[in-house]
CSV table of C-alpha atoms and ligand atoms in Angstrom, one decimal:
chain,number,residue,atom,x,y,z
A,374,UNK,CA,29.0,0.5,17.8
A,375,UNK,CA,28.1,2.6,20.7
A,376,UNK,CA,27.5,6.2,18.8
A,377,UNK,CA,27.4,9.7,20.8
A,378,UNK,CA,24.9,11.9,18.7
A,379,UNK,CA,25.1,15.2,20.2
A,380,UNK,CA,21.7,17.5,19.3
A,381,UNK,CA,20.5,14.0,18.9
A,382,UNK,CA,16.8,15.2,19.6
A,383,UNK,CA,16.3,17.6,17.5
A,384,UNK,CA,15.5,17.7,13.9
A,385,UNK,CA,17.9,16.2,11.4
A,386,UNK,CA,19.7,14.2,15.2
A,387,UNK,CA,16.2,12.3,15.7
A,388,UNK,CA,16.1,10.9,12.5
A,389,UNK,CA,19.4,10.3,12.2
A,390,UNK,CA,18.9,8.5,15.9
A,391,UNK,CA,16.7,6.2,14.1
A,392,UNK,CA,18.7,5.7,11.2
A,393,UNK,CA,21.6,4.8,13.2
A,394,UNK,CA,19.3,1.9,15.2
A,395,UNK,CA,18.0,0.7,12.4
A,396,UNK,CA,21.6,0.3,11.1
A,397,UNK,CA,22.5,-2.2,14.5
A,398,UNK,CA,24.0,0.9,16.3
A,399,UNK,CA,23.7,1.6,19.9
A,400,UNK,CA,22.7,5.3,20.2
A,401,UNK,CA,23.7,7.7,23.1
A,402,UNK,CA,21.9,11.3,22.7
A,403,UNK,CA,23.5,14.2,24.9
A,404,UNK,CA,21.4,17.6,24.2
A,405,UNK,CA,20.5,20.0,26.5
A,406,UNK,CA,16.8,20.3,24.4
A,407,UNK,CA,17.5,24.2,24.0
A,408,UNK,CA,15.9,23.8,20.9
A,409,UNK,CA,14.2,20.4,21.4
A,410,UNK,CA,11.8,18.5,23.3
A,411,UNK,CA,12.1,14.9,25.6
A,412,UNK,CA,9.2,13.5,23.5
A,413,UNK,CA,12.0,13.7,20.4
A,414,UNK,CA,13.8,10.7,22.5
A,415,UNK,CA,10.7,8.9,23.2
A,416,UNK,CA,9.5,9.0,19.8
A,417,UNK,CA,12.5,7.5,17.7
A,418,UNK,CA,12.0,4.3,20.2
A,419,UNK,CA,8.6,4.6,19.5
A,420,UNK,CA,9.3,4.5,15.9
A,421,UNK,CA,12.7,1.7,16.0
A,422,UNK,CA,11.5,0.0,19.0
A,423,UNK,CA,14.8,0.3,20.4
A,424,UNK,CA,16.3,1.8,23.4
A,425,UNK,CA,18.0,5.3,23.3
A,426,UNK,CA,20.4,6.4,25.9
A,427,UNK,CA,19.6,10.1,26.8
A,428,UNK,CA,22.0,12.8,28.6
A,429,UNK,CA,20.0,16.3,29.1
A,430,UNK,CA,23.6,18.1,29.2
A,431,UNK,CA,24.9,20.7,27.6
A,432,UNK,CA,28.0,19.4,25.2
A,433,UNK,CA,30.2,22.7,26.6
A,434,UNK,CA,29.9,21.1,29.8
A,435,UNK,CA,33.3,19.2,29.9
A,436,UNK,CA,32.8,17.4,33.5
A,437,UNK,CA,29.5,16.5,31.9
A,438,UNK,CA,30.8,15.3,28.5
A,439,UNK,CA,33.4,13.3,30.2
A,440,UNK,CA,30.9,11.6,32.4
A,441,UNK,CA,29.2,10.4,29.0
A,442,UNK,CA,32.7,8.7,27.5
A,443,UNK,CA,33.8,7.1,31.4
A,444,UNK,CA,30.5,5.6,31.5
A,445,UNK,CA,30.6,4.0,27.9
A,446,UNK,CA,32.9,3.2,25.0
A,447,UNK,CA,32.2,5.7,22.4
A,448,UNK,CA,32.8,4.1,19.3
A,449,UNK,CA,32.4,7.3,16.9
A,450,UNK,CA,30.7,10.6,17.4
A,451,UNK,CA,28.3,12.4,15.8
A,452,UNK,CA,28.2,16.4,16.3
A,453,UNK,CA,24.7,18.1,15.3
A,454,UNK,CA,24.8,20.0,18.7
A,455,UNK,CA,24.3,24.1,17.7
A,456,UNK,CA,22.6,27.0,16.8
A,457,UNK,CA,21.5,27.3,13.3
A,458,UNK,CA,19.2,30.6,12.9
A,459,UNK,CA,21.0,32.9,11.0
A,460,UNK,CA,19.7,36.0,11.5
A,461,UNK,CA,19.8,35.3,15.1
A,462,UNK,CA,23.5,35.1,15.1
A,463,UNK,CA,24.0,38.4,13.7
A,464,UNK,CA,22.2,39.9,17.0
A,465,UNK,CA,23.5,37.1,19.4
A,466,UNK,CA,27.1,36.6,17.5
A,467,UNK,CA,28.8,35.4,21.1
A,468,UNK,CA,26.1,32.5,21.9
A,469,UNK,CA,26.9,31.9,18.2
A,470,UNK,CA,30.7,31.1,18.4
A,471,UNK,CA,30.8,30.0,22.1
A,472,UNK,CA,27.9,27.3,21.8
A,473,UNK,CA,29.1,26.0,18.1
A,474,UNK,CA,33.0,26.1,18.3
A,475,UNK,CA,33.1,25.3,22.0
A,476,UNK,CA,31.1,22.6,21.9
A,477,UNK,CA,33.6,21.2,18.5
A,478,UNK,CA,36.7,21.7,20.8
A,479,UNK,CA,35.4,20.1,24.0
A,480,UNK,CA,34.2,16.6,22.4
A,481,UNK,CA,37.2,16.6,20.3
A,482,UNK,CA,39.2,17.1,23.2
A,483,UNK,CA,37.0,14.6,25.3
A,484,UNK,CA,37.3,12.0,21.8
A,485,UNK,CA,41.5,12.4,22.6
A,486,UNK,CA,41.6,11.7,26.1
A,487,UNK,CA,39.5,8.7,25.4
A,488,UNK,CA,41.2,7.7,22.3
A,489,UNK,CA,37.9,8.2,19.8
A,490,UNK,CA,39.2,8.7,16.6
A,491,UNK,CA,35.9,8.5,14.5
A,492,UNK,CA,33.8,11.9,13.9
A,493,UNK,CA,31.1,13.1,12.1
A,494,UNK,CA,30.1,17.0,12.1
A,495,UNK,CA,27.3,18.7,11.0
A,496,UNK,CA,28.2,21.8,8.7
A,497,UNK,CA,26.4,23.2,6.2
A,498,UNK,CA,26.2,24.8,2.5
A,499,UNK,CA,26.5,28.2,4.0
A,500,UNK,CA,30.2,28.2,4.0
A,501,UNK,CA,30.4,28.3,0.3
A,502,UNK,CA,29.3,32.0,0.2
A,503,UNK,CA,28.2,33.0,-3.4
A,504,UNK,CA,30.4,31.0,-5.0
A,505,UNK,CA,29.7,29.4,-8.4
A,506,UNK,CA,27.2,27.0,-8.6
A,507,UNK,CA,27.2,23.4,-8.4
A,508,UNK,CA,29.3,24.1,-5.3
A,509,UNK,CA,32.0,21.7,-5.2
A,510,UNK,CA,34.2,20.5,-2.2
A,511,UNK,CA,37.8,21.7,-3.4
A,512,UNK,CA,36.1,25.3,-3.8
A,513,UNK,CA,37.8,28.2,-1.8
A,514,UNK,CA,35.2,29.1,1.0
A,515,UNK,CA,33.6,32.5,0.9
A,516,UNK,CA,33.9,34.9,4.2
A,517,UNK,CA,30.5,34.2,5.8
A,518,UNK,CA,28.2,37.2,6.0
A,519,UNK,CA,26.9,35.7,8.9
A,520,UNK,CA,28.3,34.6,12.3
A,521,UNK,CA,27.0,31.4,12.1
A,522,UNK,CA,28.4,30.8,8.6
A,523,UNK,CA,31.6,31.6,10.7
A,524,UNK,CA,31.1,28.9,12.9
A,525,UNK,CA,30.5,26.2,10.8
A,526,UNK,CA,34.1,27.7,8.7
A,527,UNK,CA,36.5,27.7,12.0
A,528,UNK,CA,34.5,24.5,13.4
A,529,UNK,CA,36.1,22.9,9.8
A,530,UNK,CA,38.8,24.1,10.2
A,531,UNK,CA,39.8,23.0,13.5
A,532,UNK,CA,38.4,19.5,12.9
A,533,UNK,CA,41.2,19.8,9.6
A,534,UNK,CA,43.9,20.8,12.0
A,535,UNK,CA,43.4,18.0,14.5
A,536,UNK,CA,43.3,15.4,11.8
A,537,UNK,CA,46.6,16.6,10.4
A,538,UNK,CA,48.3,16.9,13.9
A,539,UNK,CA,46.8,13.1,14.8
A,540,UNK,CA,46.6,10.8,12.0
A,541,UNK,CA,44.9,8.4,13.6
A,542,UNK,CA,42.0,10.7,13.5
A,543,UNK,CA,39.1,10.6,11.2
A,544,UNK,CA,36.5,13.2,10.4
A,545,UNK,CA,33.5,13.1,8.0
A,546,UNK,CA,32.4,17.0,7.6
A,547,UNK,CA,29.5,17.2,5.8
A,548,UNK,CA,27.9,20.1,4.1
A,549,UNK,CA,24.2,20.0,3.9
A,550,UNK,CA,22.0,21.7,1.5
A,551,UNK,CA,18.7,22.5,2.6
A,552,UNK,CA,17.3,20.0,4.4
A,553,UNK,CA,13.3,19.4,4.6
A,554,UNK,CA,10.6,16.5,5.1
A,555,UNK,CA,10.1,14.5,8.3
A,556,UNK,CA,10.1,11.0,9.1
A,557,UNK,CA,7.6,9.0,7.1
A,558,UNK,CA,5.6,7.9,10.3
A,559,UNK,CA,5.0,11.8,10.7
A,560,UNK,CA,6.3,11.3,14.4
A,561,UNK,CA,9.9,13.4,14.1
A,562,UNK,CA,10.4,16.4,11.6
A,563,UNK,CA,11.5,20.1,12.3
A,564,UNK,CA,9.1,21.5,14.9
A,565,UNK,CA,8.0,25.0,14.0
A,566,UNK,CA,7.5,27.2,16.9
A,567,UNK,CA,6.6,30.9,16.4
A,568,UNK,CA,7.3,32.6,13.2
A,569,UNK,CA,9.5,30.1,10.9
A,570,UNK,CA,12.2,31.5,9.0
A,571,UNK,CA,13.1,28.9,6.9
A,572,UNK,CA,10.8,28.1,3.4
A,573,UNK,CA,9.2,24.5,4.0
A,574,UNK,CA,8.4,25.3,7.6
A,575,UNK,CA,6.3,28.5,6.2
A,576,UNK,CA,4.7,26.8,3.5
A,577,UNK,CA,3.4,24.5,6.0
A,578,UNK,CA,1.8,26.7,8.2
A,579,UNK,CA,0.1,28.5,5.1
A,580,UNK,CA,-1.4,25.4,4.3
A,581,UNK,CA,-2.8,24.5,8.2
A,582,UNK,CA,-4.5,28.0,7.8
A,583,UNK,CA,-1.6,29.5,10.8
A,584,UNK,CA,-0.3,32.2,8.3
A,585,UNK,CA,-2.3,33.7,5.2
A,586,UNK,CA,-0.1,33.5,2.8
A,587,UNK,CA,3.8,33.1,1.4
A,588,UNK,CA,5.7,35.4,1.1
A,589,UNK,CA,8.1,35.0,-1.6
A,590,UNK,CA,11.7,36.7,-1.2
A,591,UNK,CA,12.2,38.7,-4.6
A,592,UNK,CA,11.4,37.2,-8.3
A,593,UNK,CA,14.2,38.7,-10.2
A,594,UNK,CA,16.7,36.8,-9.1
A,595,UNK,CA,19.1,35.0,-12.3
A,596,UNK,CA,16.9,32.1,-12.2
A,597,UNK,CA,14.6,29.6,-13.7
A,598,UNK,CA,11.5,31.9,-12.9
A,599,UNK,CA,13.3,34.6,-10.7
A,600,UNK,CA,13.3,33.3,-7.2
A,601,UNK,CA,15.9,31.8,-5.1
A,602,UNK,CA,16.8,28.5,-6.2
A,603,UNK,CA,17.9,25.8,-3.6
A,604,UNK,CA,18.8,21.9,-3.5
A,605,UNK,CA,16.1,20.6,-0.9
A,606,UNK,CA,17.2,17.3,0.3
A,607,UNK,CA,14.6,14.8,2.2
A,608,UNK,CA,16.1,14.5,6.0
A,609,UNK,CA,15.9,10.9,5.8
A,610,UNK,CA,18.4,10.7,3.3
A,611,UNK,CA,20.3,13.2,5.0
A,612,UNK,CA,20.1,10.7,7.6
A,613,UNK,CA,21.1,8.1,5.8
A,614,UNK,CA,24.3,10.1,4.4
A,615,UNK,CA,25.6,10.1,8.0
A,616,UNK,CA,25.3,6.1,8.4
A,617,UNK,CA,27.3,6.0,5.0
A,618,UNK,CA,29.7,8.7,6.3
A,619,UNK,CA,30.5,6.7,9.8
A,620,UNK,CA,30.5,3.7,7.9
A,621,UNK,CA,33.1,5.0,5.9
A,622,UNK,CA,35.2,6.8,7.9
A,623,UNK,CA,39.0,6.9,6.9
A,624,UNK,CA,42.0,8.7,8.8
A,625,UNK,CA,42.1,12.5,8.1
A,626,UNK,CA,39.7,15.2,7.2
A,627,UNK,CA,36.5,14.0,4.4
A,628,UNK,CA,34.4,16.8,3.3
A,629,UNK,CA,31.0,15.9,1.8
A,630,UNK,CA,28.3,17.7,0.3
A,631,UNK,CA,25.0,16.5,1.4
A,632,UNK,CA,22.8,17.3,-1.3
A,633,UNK,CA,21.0,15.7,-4.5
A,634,UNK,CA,22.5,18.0,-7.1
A,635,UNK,CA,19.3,19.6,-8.4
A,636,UNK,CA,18.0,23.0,-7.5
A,637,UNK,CA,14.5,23.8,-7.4
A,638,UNK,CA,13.0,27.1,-7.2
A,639,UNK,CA,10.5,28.6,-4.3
A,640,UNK,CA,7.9,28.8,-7.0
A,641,UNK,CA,8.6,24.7,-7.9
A,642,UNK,CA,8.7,23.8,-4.2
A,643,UNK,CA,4.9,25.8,-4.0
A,644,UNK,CA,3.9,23.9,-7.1
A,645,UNK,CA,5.2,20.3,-5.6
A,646,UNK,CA,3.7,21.3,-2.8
A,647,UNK,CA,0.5,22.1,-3.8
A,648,UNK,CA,0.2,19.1,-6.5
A,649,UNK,CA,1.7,16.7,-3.6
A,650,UNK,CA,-1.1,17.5,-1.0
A,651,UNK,CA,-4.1,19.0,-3.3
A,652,UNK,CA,-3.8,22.2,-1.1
A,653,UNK,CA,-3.7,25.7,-2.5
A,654,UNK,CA,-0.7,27.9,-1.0
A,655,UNK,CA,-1.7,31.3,-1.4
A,656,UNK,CA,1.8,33.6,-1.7
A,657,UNK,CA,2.5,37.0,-2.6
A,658,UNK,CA,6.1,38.3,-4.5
A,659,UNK,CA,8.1,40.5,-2.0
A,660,UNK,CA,11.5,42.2,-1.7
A,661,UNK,CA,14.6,40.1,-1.7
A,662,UNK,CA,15.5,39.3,1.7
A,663,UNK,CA,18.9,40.5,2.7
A,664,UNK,CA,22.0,38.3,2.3
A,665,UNK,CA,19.8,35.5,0.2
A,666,UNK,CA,22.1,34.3,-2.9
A,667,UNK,CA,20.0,33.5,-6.1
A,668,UNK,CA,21.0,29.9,-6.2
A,669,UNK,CA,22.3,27.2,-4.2
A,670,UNK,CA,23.1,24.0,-5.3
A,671,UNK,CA,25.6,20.8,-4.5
A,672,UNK,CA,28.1,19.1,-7.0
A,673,UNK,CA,27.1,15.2,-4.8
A,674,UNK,CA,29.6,13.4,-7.1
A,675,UNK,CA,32.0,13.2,-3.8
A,676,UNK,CA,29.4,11.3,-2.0
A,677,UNK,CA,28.4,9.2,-4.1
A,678,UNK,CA,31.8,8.0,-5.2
A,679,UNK,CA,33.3,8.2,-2.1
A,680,UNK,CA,30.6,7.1,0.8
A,681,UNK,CA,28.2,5.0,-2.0
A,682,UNK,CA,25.3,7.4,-0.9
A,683,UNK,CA,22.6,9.8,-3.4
A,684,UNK,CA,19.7,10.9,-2.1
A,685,UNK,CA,17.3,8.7,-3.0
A,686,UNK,CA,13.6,10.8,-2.5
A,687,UNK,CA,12.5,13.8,-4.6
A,688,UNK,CA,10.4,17.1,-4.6
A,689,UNK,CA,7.1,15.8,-3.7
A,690,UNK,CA,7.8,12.8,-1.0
A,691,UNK,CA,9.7,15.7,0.4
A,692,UNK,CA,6.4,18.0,0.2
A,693,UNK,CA,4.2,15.2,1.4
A,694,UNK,CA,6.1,13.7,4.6
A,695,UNK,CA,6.4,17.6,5.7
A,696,UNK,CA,2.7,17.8,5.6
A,697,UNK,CA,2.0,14.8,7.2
A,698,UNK,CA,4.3,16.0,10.2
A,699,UNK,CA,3.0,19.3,10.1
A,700,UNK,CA,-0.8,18.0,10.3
A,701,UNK,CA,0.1,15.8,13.4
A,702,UNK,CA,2.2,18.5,15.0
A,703,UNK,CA,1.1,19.8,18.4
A,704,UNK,CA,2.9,22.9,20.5
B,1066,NAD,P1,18.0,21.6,15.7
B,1066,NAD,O1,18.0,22.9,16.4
B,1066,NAD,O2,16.7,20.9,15.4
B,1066,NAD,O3,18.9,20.5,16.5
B,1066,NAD,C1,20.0,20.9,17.2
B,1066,NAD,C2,20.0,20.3,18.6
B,1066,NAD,O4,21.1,20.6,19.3
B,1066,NAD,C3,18.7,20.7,19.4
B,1066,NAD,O5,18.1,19.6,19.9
B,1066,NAD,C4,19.3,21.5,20.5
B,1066,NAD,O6,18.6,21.4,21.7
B,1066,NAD,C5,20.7,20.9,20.7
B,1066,NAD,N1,21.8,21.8,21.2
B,1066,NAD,C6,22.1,23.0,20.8
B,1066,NAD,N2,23.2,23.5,21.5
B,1066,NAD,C7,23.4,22.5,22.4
B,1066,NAD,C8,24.4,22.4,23.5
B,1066,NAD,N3,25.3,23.3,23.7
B,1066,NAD,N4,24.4,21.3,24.2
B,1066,NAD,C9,23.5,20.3,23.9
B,1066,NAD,N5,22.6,20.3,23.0
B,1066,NAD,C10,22.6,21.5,22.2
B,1066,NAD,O7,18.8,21.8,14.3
B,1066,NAD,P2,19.0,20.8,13.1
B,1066,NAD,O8,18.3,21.4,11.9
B,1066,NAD,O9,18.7,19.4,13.5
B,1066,NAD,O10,20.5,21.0,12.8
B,1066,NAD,C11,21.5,20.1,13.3
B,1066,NAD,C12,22.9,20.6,12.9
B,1066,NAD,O11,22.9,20.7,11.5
B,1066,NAD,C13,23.2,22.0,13.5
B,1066,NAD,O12,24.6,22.0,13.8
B,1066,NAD,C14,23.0,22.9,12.3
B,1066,NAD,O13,23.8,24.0,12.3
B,1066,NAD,C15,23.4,22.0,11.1
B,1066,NAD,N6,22.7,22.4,9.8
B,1066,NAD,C16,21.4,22.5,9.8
B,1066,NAD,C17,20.8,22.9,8.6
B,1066,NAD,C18,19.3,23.1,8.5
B,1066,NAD,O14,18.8,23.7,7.5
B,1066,NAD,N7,18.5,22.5,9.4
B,1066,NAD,C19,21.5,23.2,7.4
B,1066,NAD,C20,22.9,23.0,7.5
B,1066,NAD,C21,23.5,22.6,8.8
B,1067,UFG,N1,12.1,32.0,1.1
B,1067,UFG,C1,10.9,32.7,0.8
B,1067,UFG,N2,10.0,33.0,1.8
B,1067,UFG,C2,10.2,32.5,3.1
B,1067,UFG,C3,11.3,31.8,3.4
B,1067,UFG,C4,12.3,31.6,2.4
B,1067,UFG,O1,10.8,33.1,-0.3
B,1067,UFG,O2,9.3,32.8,3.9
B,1067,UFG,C5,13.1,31.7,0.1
B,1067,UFG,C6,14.5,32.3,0.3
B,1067,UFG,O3,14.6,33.6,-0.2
B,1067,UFG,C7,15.4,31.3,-0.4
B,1067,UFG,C8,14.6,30.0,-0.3
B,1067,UFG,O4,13.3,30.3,0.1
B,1067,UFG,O5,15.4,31.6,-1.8
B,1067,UFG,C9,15.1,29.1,0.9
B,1067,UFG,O6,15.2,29.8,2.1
B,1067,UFG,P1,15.4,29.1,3.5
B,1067,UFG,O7,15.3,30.2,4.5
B,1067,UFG,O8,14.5,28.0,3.6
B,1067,UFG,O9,16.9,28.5,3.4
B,1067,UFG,P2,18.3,29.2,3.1
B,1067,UFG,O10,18.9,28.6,1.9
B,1067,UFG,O11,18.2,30.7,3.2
B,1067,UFG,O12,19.2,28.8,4.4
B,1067,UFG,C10,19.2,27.4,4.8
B,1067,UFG,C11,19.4,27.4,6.3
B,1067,UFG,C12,20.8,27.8,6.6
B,1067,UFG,C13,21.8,27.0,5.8
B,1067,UFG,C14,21.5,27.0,4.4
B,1067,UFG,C15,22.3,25.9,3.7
B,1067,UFG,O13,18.5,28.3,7.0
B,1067,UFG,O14,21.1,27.7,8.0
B,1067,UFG,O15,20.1,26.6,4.2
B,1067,UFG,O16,22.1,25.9,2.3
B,1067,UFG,F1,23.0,27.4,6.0
């Protein structure tokens, strides 16, 4: 099936990209490499040995989008196309909603002129606020404190309401946790330009000798040892999840948490690191960064009933293949 991945070259898109080829599907990328590079594109058909059809446009472009469905049948559509740093969406809220709900309506819109009825969307953990842990699907969402949150919530939300307006329309949202590791060659992982925000990212450059040392967002946290607690899931598996999501796709509105169920602390995800790669990650305890919850963590019953997909790599394969892309990585 010929499969629009939109954000297809950047981080969790690429290796979806070569998930998808590897699967027998035929995959057209559109991304405007805002937060990307070309080499992404060149690299998952370095690593499939398969062609990939690339469109450097941006997905709010609707003349542009159009051109990408008149000039192939779309078979399904996958939607990773965005913005993602949080803090960056408190300072920049409009980029925030224009780029990540525009872009939702105009390929949904695009997907009904040309009678497309099968969707995948990237959303994310986030939405579930400081609710209860394990989060499950059925939970009431939280109000975001954070415009991006806020996007992923209305992007739902208006991907509910088409496929209860059009039942011929199906639509896999799915809900990742955190999502870290690269692709085992070491060829496509989450390039980390300037100052990361994220954890994995930072430990990474601590260990290539780029930043001194960690530094670890409050320790008295209501957990295990006292800092946050997250469910780190390997990108190839969240890659995988959206093969078994596309190949599973039924009429309506699916929600899915991407995740393996098990939280892990920052100090464990130091410790895995460090035993993983036989390098020491110096860090030091800080305050808590605002808006962090303690812990975060996915009920992946849904997923696994419902799409036949767990992810299938832990804690330290998750430590290792981020090295190994780290070590190769070149600005
Ligand atoms: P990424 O930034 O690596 O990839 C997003 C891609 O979309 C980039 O290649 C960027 O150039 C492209 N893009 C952005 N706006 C565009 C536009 N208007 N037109 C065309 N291309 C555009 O991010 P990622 O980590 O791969 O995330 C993919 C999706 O998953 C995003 O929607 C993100 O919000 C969501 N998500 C990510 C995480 C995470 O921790 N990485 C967690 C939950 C959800
Ligand atoms: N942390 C540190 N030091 C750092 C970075 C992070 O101690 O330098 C801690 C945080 O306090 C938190 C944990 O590591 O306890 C994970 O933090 P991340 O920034 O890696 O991830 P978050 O859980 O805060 O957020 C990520 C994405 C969001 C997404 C969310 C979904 O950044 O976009 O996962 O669960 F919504």
């Amino acid at each position: 099936m010929n499969i629009l991945v939109t954000g297809g070259a950047g981080y969790i898109g690429s290796n979806t990209c070569v998930a998808l080829l590897e699967a027998g599907h035929t995959v057209i990328v559109a991304d405007n490499l805002c937060n990307s590079k070309n080499d992404a594109i060149e690299k998952i058909m370095q690593i499939t040995n398969k062609e990939v059809i690339f469109y450097q446009i941006d997905v709010n472009d609707v003349v542009a989008v159009d051109t990408i469905f008149s000039n192939h049948e779309i078979g399904g559509v996958i939607h990773f196309a965005g913005l993602k740093a949080v803090g960056e969406s408190v300072e920049k809220p409009l980029e925030y909603y224009y780029n990540n709900i525009l872009s939702t309506m105009v390929l949904t819109k695009t997907c009904q002129k040309y009678g497309v009825n099968r969707f995948v969307f990237s959303s994310s953990a986030t939405v579930y606020g400081d609710n209860k842990v394990p989060f499950v699907e059925t939970m009431d969402l939280l109000p975001s404190t954070n415009p991006y949150g806020e996007t992923k919530a209305i992007s739902e939300r208006i991907l509910t309401d088409i496929a209860k307006a059009n039942p011929a329309f199906s639509v896999s949202i799915l809900r990742y946790f955190n999502p870290i590791g690269a692709h085992e060659s070491g060829l496509i992982g989450e390039a980390s330009n300037g100052i990361p925000n994220n954890l994995m990212p930072y430990v990474t450059q601590v260990a290539k000798g780029i930043r001194e040392k960690l530094r670890v967002f409050g320790n008295d946290y209501p957990t295990i040892d006292g800092t946050g607690v997250r469910d780190y899931i390997h990108v190839l598996d969240l890659a995988e999840g959206h093969v078994a999501a596309l190949d599973n796709l039924t009429e309506g509105a699916h929600i899915y948490n991407l995740g393996t169920g098990q939280g892990t602390s920052v100090l464990e995800l130091v410790k895995a690191f460090e035993e993983a790669n036989g390098i020491e990650v110096p860090y030091e305890i800080v305050d808590r960064r605002p808006g962090d919850i303690a812990s975060c963590y996915a009920d992946a019953s849904k997923a696994k009933q419902e799409l036949g997909w767990t992810a299938k790599r832990n804690i330290i394969s998750m430590c290792r293949d981020a090295w190994r892309f780290e070590k190769n990585f070149k600005e």
